mmCIF file of C-alpha atoms in Angstrom:
data_model
loop_
_atom_site.group_PDB
_atom_site.id
_atom_site.type_symbol
_atom_site.label_atom_id
_atom_site.label_comp_id
_atom_site.label_asym_id
_atom_site.label_seq_id
_atom_site.Cartn_x
_atom_site.Cartn_y
_atom_site.Cartn_z
ATOM 1 C CA UNK A 1 71.354 -20.275 -70.218
ATOM 2 C CA UNK A 2 67.667 -20.363 -69.250
ATOM 3 C CA UNK A 3 68.354 -19.444 -65.634
ATOM 4 C CA UNK A 4 65.673 -17.365 -63.988
ATOM 5 C CA UNK A 5 66.650 -13.840 -63.000
ATOM 6 C CA UNK A 6 67.083 -13.380 -59.268
ATOM 7 C CA UNK A 7 64.319 -11.583 -57.435
ATOM 8 C CA UNK A 8 65.311 -8.443 -55.665
ATOM 9 C CA UNK A 9 65.252 -9.072 -51.933
ATOM 10 C CA UNK A 10 61.975 -7.764 -50.608
ATOM 11 C CA UNK A 11 60.869 -7.339 -47.046
ATOM 12 C CA UNK A 12 57.596 -7.093 -45.206
ATOM 13 C CA UNK A 13 54.353 -7.365 -47.126
ATOM 14 C CA UNK A 14 56.179 -6.969 -50.456
ATOM 15 C CA UNK A 15 57.968 -10.269 -49.783
ATOM 16 C CA UNK A 16 54.714 -12.244 -49.537
ATOM 17 C CA UNK A 17 53.680 -14.426 -52.458
ATOM 18 C CA UNK A 18 50.153 -13.887 -53.818
ATOM 19 C CA UNK A 19 49.008 -17.070 -52.033
ATOM 20 C CA UNK A 20 50.575 -15.997 -48.741
ATOM 21 C CA UNK A 21 48.937 -12.581 -49.051
ATOM 22 C CA UNK A 22 45.484 -14.136 -49.615
ATOM 23 C CA UNK A 23 45.914 -16.349 -46.542
ATOM 24 C CA UNK A 24 47.215 -13.473 -44.411
ATOM 25 C CA UNK A 25 44.316 -11.224 -45.441
ATOM 26 C CA UNK A 26 41.748 -13.892 -44.518
ATOM 27 C CA UNK A 27 43.495 -14.638 -41.217
ATOM 28 C CA UNK A 28 43.529 -10.927 -40.396
ATOM 29 C CA UNK A 29 39.753 -10.863 -40.923
ATOM 30 C CA UNK A 30 39.459 -13.431 -38.141
ATOM 31 C CA UNK A 31 38.976 -16.633 -40.117
ATOM 32 C CA UNK A 32 40.338 -19.841 -38.609
ATOM 33 C CA UNK A 33 42.905 -21.923 -40.486
ATOM 34 C CA UNK A 34 40.191 -24.471 -41.252
ATOM 35 C CA UNK A 35 37.837 -21.799 -42.620
ATOM 36 C CA UNK A 36 40.621 -20.369 -44.793
ATOM 37 C CA UNK A 37 41.491 -23.845 -46.089
ATOM 38 C CA UNK A 38 37.859 -24.506 -47.016
ATOM 39 C CA UNK A 39 37.500 -21.112 -48.700
ATOM 40 C CA UNK A 40 40.656 -21.628 -50.789
ATOM 41 C CA UNK A 41 40.138 -25.367 -51.434
ATOM 42 C CA UNK A 42 43.448 -26.391 -49.850
ATOM 43 C CA UNK A 43 44.454 -28.321 -46.722
ATOM 44 C CA UNK A 44 44.900 -26.791 -43.290
ATOM 45 C CA UNK A 45 48.567 -27.869 -43.547
ATOM 46 C CA UNK A 46 48.943 -25.602 -46.585
ATOM 47 C CA UNK A 47 47.439 -22.716 -44.613
ATOM 48 C CA UNK A 48 49.770 -23.407 -41.671
ATOM 49 C CA UNK A 49 52.758 -23.428 -44.050
ATOM 50 C CA UNK A 50 51.712 -20.144 -45.696
ATOM 51 C CA UNK A 51 51.178 -18.493 -42.316
ATOM 52 C CA UNK A 52 54.523 -19.735 -40.951
ATOM 53 C CA UNK A 53 56.333 -18.404 -44.037
ATOM 54 C CA UNK A 54 54.415 -15.122 -43.833
ATOM 55 C CA UNK A 55 55.194 -14.659 -40.145
ATOM 56 C CA UNK A 56 58.899 -15.054 -40.911
ATOM 57 C CA UNK A 57 58.749 -12.506 -43.718
ATOM 58 C CA UNK A 58 56.772 -10.063 -41.572
ATOM 59 C CA UNK A 59 58.898 -10.593 -38.461
ATOM 60 C CA UNK A 60 55.940 -11.679 -36.328
ATOM 61 C CA UNK A 61 54.960 -14.814 -34.416
ATOM 62 C CA UNK A 62 51.160 -15.052 -34.349
ATOM 63 C CA UNK A 63 47.867 -14.145 -36.011
ATOM 64 C CA UNK A 64 47.351 -11.572 -33.297
ATOM 65 C CA UNK A 65 50.260 -9.555 -34.678
ATOM 66 C CA UNK A 66 49.024 -9.572 -38.291
ATOM 67 C CA UNK A 67 46.819 -6.491 -38.139
ATOM 68 C CA UNK A 68 49.590 -4.356 -36.660
ATOM 69 C CA UNK A 69 52.229 -5.702 -39.079
ATOM 70 C CA UNK A 70 50.051 -5.045 -42.124
ATOM 71 C CA UNK A 71 48.970 -1.610 -40.888
ATOM 72 C CA UNK A 72 52.631 -0.627 -40.514
ATOM 73 C CA UNK A 73 53.160 -1.436 -44.201
ATOM 74 C CA UNK A 74 50.300 0.764 -45.441
#
């Protein structure tokens, strides 16, 4: 009946949405939340939300852990 098919449960980097991945990549490069928000034409709240969701999916708690988490996925 028009229902969307369920997504297969993904984990790690594969679970990130395209927007979350863009934000995570910029944060990993050392950009501040404000700089990322300006670059992507969104609010800092949006960046904070994307990072919080990404941290949960990656099993980390801070920007400092991003590089290691993403390297482990490569």
